[in-house]
XYZ file of C-alpha atoms in Angstrom:
353
model
C -20.504 2.003 -25.545
C -21.444 5.766 -25.028
C -18.219 6.622 -23.442
C -19.156 10.593 -22.995
C -22.838 10.379 -21.889
C -21.244 7.711 -19.349
C -19.082 9.810 -17.383
C -21.515 12.351 -17.311
C -23.894 9.996 -15.839
C -21.061 8.784 -13.385
C -20.059 12.173 -12.237
C -23.654 13.346 -12.023
C -24.562 10.633 -9.523
C -21.411 11.745 -7.597
C -22.444 15.410 -7.319
C -25.956 14.377 -6.684
C -24.922 11.913 -3.732
C -22.946 14.510 -2.182
C -25.958 16.954 -2.164
C -28.883 14.891 -1.517
C -31.214 14.619 1.535
C -30.658 11.979 4.276
C -33.698 10.265 3.608
C -33.046 7.303 1.674
C -36.144 7.782 -0.952
C -35.271 11.359 -1.527
C -31.674 10.637 -2.500
C -32.988 8.103 -5.451
C -35.534 10.483 -6.554
C -33.017 13.267 -6.847
C -30.691 11.113 -8.451
C -33.039 9.512 -11.382
C -33.932 13.208 -11.769
C -30.661 14.727 -11.983
C -28.962 12.306 -14.216
C -30.681 11.411 -17.875
C -28.411 8.229 -18.113
C -25.944 6.045 -16.212
C -26.574 3.254 -13.467
C -25.226 2.237 -10.398
C -25.022 -1.218 -8.214
C -25.507 -0.317 -5.177
C -24.626 -2.868 -1.851
C -27.655 -3.444 0.438
C -25.827 -6.439 2.264
C -22.384 -7.920 2.441
C -21.855 -11.400 4.273
C -18.256 -12.602 4.303
C -18.344 -16.428 5.957
C -15.485 -17.557 4.233
C -13.576 -19.609 6.897
C -10.834 -21.682 6.373
C -9.245 -24.192 9.043
C -5.485 -24.748 8.761
C -5.694 -28.251 10.697
C -7.581 -29.835 7.956
C -6.439 -27.714 5.095
C -9.829 -27.159 3.711
C -12.712 -24.623 4.272
C -15.219 -24.954 7.158
C -18.561 -26.516 6.353
C -20.773 -23.879 5.460
C -18.438 -21.449 4.134
C -19.710 -19.190 1.740
C -20.025 -15.524 0.195
C -23.202 -13.321 -0.137
C -23.936 -9.935 -1.453
C -27.652 -8.158 -1.576
C -27.506 -5.912 -4.700
C -30.058 -3.229 -6.158
C -29.852 -1.743 -9.293
C -30.534 2.063 -10.034
C -30.935 3.743 -13.545
C -32.478 6.419 -15.232
C -35.600 4.982 -15.889
C -36.108 3.108 -12.026
C -34.491 -0.351 -13.182
C -36.364 -0.735 -16.621
C -32.901 -0.387 -18.462
C -31.317 -3.193 -16.730
C -30.358 -6.421 -18.999
C -27.653 -8.385 -17.138
C -24.742 -8.396 -14.774
C -21.725 -10.212 -15.055
C -19.805 -11.668 -11.896
C -16.414 -12.472 -12.139
C -14.148 -13.737 -9.588
C -10.108 -14.376 -9.234
C -7.991 -15.537 -6.047
C -5.627 -13.022 -4.666
C -2.105 -14.974 -2.928
C -1.743 -12.734 -0.266
C 0.971 -15.101 1.254
C 4.516 -13.855 2.204
C 6.278 -16.729 0.411
C 5.719 -19.855 -1.349
C 4.158 -20.919 -4.307
C 2.303 -17.861 -5.941
C -1.350 -18.855 -6.594
C -2.824 -15.729 -8.194
C -5.155 -16.729 -10.717
C -6.722 -14.307 -13.732
C -10.478 -13.452 -13.184
C -12.920 -15.690 -14.685
C -16.981 -15.008 -15.470
C -17.979 -16.855 -12.332
C -21.535 -16.295 -12.890
C -24.190 -13.910 -15.635
C -27.281 -12.571 -14.219
C -30.357 -11.584 -16.177
C -32.970 -9.094 -15.412
C -35.105 -11.709 -15.081
C -33.093 -12.681 -12.035
C -33.934 -9.725 -10.337
C -37.131 -8.778 -8.381
C -38.832 -5.595 -7.092
C -37.694 -4.284 -3.952
C -39.523 -2.380 -1.336
C -38.638 0.750 -3.515
C -39.751 -0.817 -6.842
C -35.765 -0.956 -7.937
C -34.642 -4.608 -9.328
C -32.673 -6.556 -6.583
C -31.028 -9.668 -6.025
C -29.109 -12.059 -4.248
C -25.673 -13.461 -5.189
C -24.323 -16.222 -2.892
C -21.417 -18.727 -3.742
C -19.886 -21.310 -1.304
C -16.301 -22.001 -0.796
C -16.401 -24.614 -3.282
C -17.823 -23.119 -6.133
C -15.026 -20.554 -5.511
C -12.740 -22.845 -5.063
C -13.864 -24.927 -8.476
C -14.148 -21.286 -10.200
C -10.726 -20.099 -9.829
C -9.063 -23.673 -9.998
C -6.768 -23.220 -7.166
C -5.334 -25.537 -4.492
C -7.486 -25.521 -1.558
C -4.897 -27.074 0.412
C -2.233 -24.158 -0.274
C -4.679 -21.270 1.393
C -3.330 -19.519 4.152
C -4.427 -16.538 6.116
C -5.555 -13.411 4.601
C -5.761 -14.496 1.283
C -8.979 -13.662 -0.605
C -11.198 -13.681 -3.555
C -11.743 -10.812 -5.674
C -15.097 -10.131 -7.544
C -16.017 -7.478 -10.106
C -19.257 -6.870 -11.368
C -20.542 -5.563 -14.957
C -23.568 -4.015 -15.016
C -25.274 -3.898 -18.843
C -28.112 -1.556 -19.716
C -30.566 -2.205 -22.746
C -28.900 0.795 -24.310
C -25.641 -1.140 -24.550
C -23.857 1.268 -21.949
C -21.750 -0.972 -19.550
C -20.434 -0.067 -15.704
C -18.278 -1.483 -13.667
C -15.299 -0.668 -11.044
C -13.521 1.902 -13.120
C -16.696 3.866 -13.869
C -17.517 5.194 -10.444
C -15.495 7.806 -7.797
C -15.462 7.568 -4.612
C -19.039 9.358 -3.097
C -20.573 6.347 -5.559
C -18.542 3.656 -4.842
C -17.841 4.161 -1.106
C -20.694 6.436 -0.160
C -22.568 6.103 3.075
C -25.851 5.637 0.674
C -25.043 4.219 -2.216
C -21.744 1.834 -1.702
C -21.473 0.752 -5.371
C -18.097 0.016 -5.737
C -18.702 -2.469 -8.177
C -15.699 -5.076 -6.709
C -15.421 -7.009 -3.512
C -12.795 -8.323 -1.478
C -13.625 -10.860 0.857
C -10.748 -11.759 3.098
C -10.304 -15.530 4.359
C -10.907 -15.725 8.313
C -9.440 -18.682 9.741
C -10.982 -21.349 11.973
C -9.132 -20.537 15.595
C -8.063 -24.029 16.253
C -5.234 -23.980 18.620
C -5.071 -22.175 22.035
C -1.450 -19.712 22.590
C -2.438 -19.500 26.116
C -0.085 -19.804 28.970
C 3.050 -18.818 30.596
C 5.822 -18.473 27.507
C 9.241 -17.755 28.396
C 11.372 -14.784 26.502
C 15.037 -13.520 25.526
C 14.485 -9.868 25.188
C 17.423 -7.717 23.420
C 16.644 -4.231 23.332
C 16.891 -2.234 20.326
C 16.035 1.534 21.561
C 14.323 3.341 24.492
C 12.330 6.569 23.930
C 14.362 9.931 24.737
C 13.474 11.700 27.645
C 11.178 9.233 29.191
C 13.266 8.762 32.556
C 10.729 9.329 35.073
C 10.253 13.375 35.618
C 11.980 14.720 39.068
C 14.016 12.414 39.562
C 17.321 11.272 37.969
C 17.135 7.732 37.868
C 18.970 6.343 34.825
C 17.570 4.340 32.089
C 18.212 0.940 33.327
C 19.436 -0.739 29.921
C 21.857 -0.148 27.517
C 20.017 -0.109 23.870
C 21.761 -2.816 21.542
C 23.544 -4.695 24.256
C 20.838 -5.233 26.815
C 19.291 -8.308 27.147
C 16.360 -9.058 29.641
C 14.741 -12.957 30.358
C 11.662 -13.518 31.796
C 8.476 -15.010 31.391
C 5.214 -13.231 29.999
C 1.386 -14.761 30.712
C -1.185 -14.859 28.243
C -4.472 -15.696 29.236
C -7.746 -16.053 27.007
C -10.552 -13.303 27.328
C -13.669 -15.370 27.819
C -15.827 -15.933 24.700
C -13.113 -14.630 22.142
C -11.193 -17.074 20.559
C -7.935 -15.832 19.759
C -7.887 -13.191 22.071
C -5.508 -12.795 24.877
C -4.829 -10.335 28.135
C -0.976 -10.238 28.337
C 1.345 -9.380 31.416
C 3.755 -7.776 29.479
C 3.132 -6.194 26.333
C 7.294 -5.509 25.875
C 8.918 -8.426 27.133
C 10.847 -6.812 30.229
C 11.812 -4.023 27.799
C 9.579 -1.142 29.600
C 10.324 -2.006 32.902
C 14.068 -2.450 32.959
C 14.498 0.376 30.701
C 12.051 2.365 32.866
C 12.976 0.977 36.795
C 9.875 1.662 38.712
C 7.686 2.218 36.203
C 6.173 -1.515 35.969
C 5.594 -3.860 32.623
C 4.036 -2.598 29.859
C 0.137 -3.797 30.614
C -3.294 -2.899 31.471
C -6.931 -3.806 31.172
C -7.435 -2.314 28.104
C -4.866 -4.052 25.874
C -4.844 -7.319 24.409
C -3.129 -9.472 21.619
C -5.574 -10.761 18.891
C -4.489 -13.829 16.985
C -5.987 -13.771 13.464
C -3.637 -16.595 12.642
C -1.378 -14.725 10.601
C 0.114 -12.286 12.776
C -0.241 -11.261 16.272
C -1.863 -7.618 16.988
C -1.505 -5.797 19.887
C -5.072 -3.870 20.227
C -5.477 -0.860 23.141
C -3.344 1.055 24.686
C -0.950 0.974 27.990
C -1.489 3.816 30.351
C 1.244 5.789 32.367
C 0.293 8.413 35.162
C 2.926 10.131 37.165
C 5.776 7.928 35.646
C 3.910 4.988 36.473
C 2.114 1.921 34.372
C -1.942 2.178 35.615
C -4.590 -0.339 34.255
C -6.942 1.978 33.130
C -7.437 5.002 31.615
C -8.711 8.166 33.851
C -8.417 10.852 31.532
C -5.426 12.301 32.623
C -2.679 9.874 31.630
C -0.348 9.141 28.782
C -0.988 6.146 26.486
C 0.891 4.574 23.667
C 0.125 1.264 21.732
C 2.433 -1.614 20.721
C 3.191 -3.360 17.039
C 4.249 -6.676 16.539
C 5.894 -8.311 13.807
C 6.784 -12.183 13.488
C 10.082 -12.404 11.508
C 10.465 -16.066 12.278
C 8.887 -19.448 13.849
C 10.996 -22.466 14.461
C 9.535 -25.019 16.414
C 8.616 -23.714 19.774
C 10.641 -20.445 19.122
C 9.097 -16.985 18.083
C 10.725 -14.350 16.844
C 8.909 -11.023 17.158
C 10.098 -7.516 16.716
C 8.012 -5.099 18.490
C 7.663 -1.578 18.913
C 5.496 1.388 20.683
C 4.384 4.716 19.892
C 6.793 6.203 22.692
C 9.894 5.252 20.510
C 10.893 2.120 22.478
C 11.558 -0.945 20.235
C 13.239 -4.707 20.451
C 13.602 -8.360 19.547
C 11.760 -11.059 21.209
C 12.856 -14.762 20.613
C 9.645 -16.058 22.570
C 9.292 -19.867 23.733
C 6.236 -21.650 24.213
C 5.315 -23.104 27.346
C 6.470 -26.522 27.456
C 8.488 -26.207 24.559
C 5.344 -27.150 22.392
C 5.954 -26.153 18.792
C 3.614 -22.767 17.824
C 0.668 -23.735 15.453
C 1.740 -24.363 11.714
C -0.088 -21.726 10.427
C 2.741 -19.477 11.990
C 4.831 -21.235 10.003
C 2.932 -21.098 6.739
C 2.426 -16.927 7.057
C 6.507 -16.665 8.029
C 8.411 -14.495 5.503
């Protein structure tokens, strides 16, 4: 392997990318004219369709991962000899059995597995079903949890003996708007939403902190809560957003904390904020708006805005414990009991630290 030339080549590719024209053909022409050696595998398209069903403990039918690639070298693809595809499994669960695997060779593509693309450069598509990936890594499919992922690494070999992989490229080449040639990919396993979390759930909230200086201006209304000791009880309603499984509106993002601590402001809710369930966590999306010390439903460009964050710390049957906070500095801990005393989905238990 010609290490010195290799480093110069990758540096040349990065510099050329930074100063190249916007037109894609001119980008390729300039790079190939500037660089005497070197090569990249450009990502043309990436389709992650790996979806896991936690009711069946198996991937949904048709689950797969696909990448479209284009090889570029100093001789317009003539130096391409082979591409090796390696894969390993990254266990990202919070606890339990560690299923991390070492990488294994999944496939070796010869130059003959590529065809000429619209720019005359070699292109190919690599695609693997979930079954092929499970078999290659040797993992127990029934033990997968949300946000686990497969990790792919590509090694490009040229006819002159040079090899290129993820360690040989810098940011402009690996993640640039044009090249996007990282030589490595990390498709996260999504989940099939099979349970509906909507309903009116009861809460018991212990208020941890309140934001300093948040009393409504112009009046002397004291805080309505004593951080660390005040407990608030009530109900919150989650409603499914039409056509979006796993996404919910909420009547109170702060589970009683905001309205209790700042009398007259109203609960922390609004038209631009939802809760997204990705099978592993509950993620508030959007912002709550305040104008003239009152929570308002929409942004009118003259108000204050703040977002919430949730962290699930425990799930026991129908009770879920969530630590929450917002960008103002408020925080609390809520024990949320599901409507009707129904257990929360097993996936929350699987991902509970």
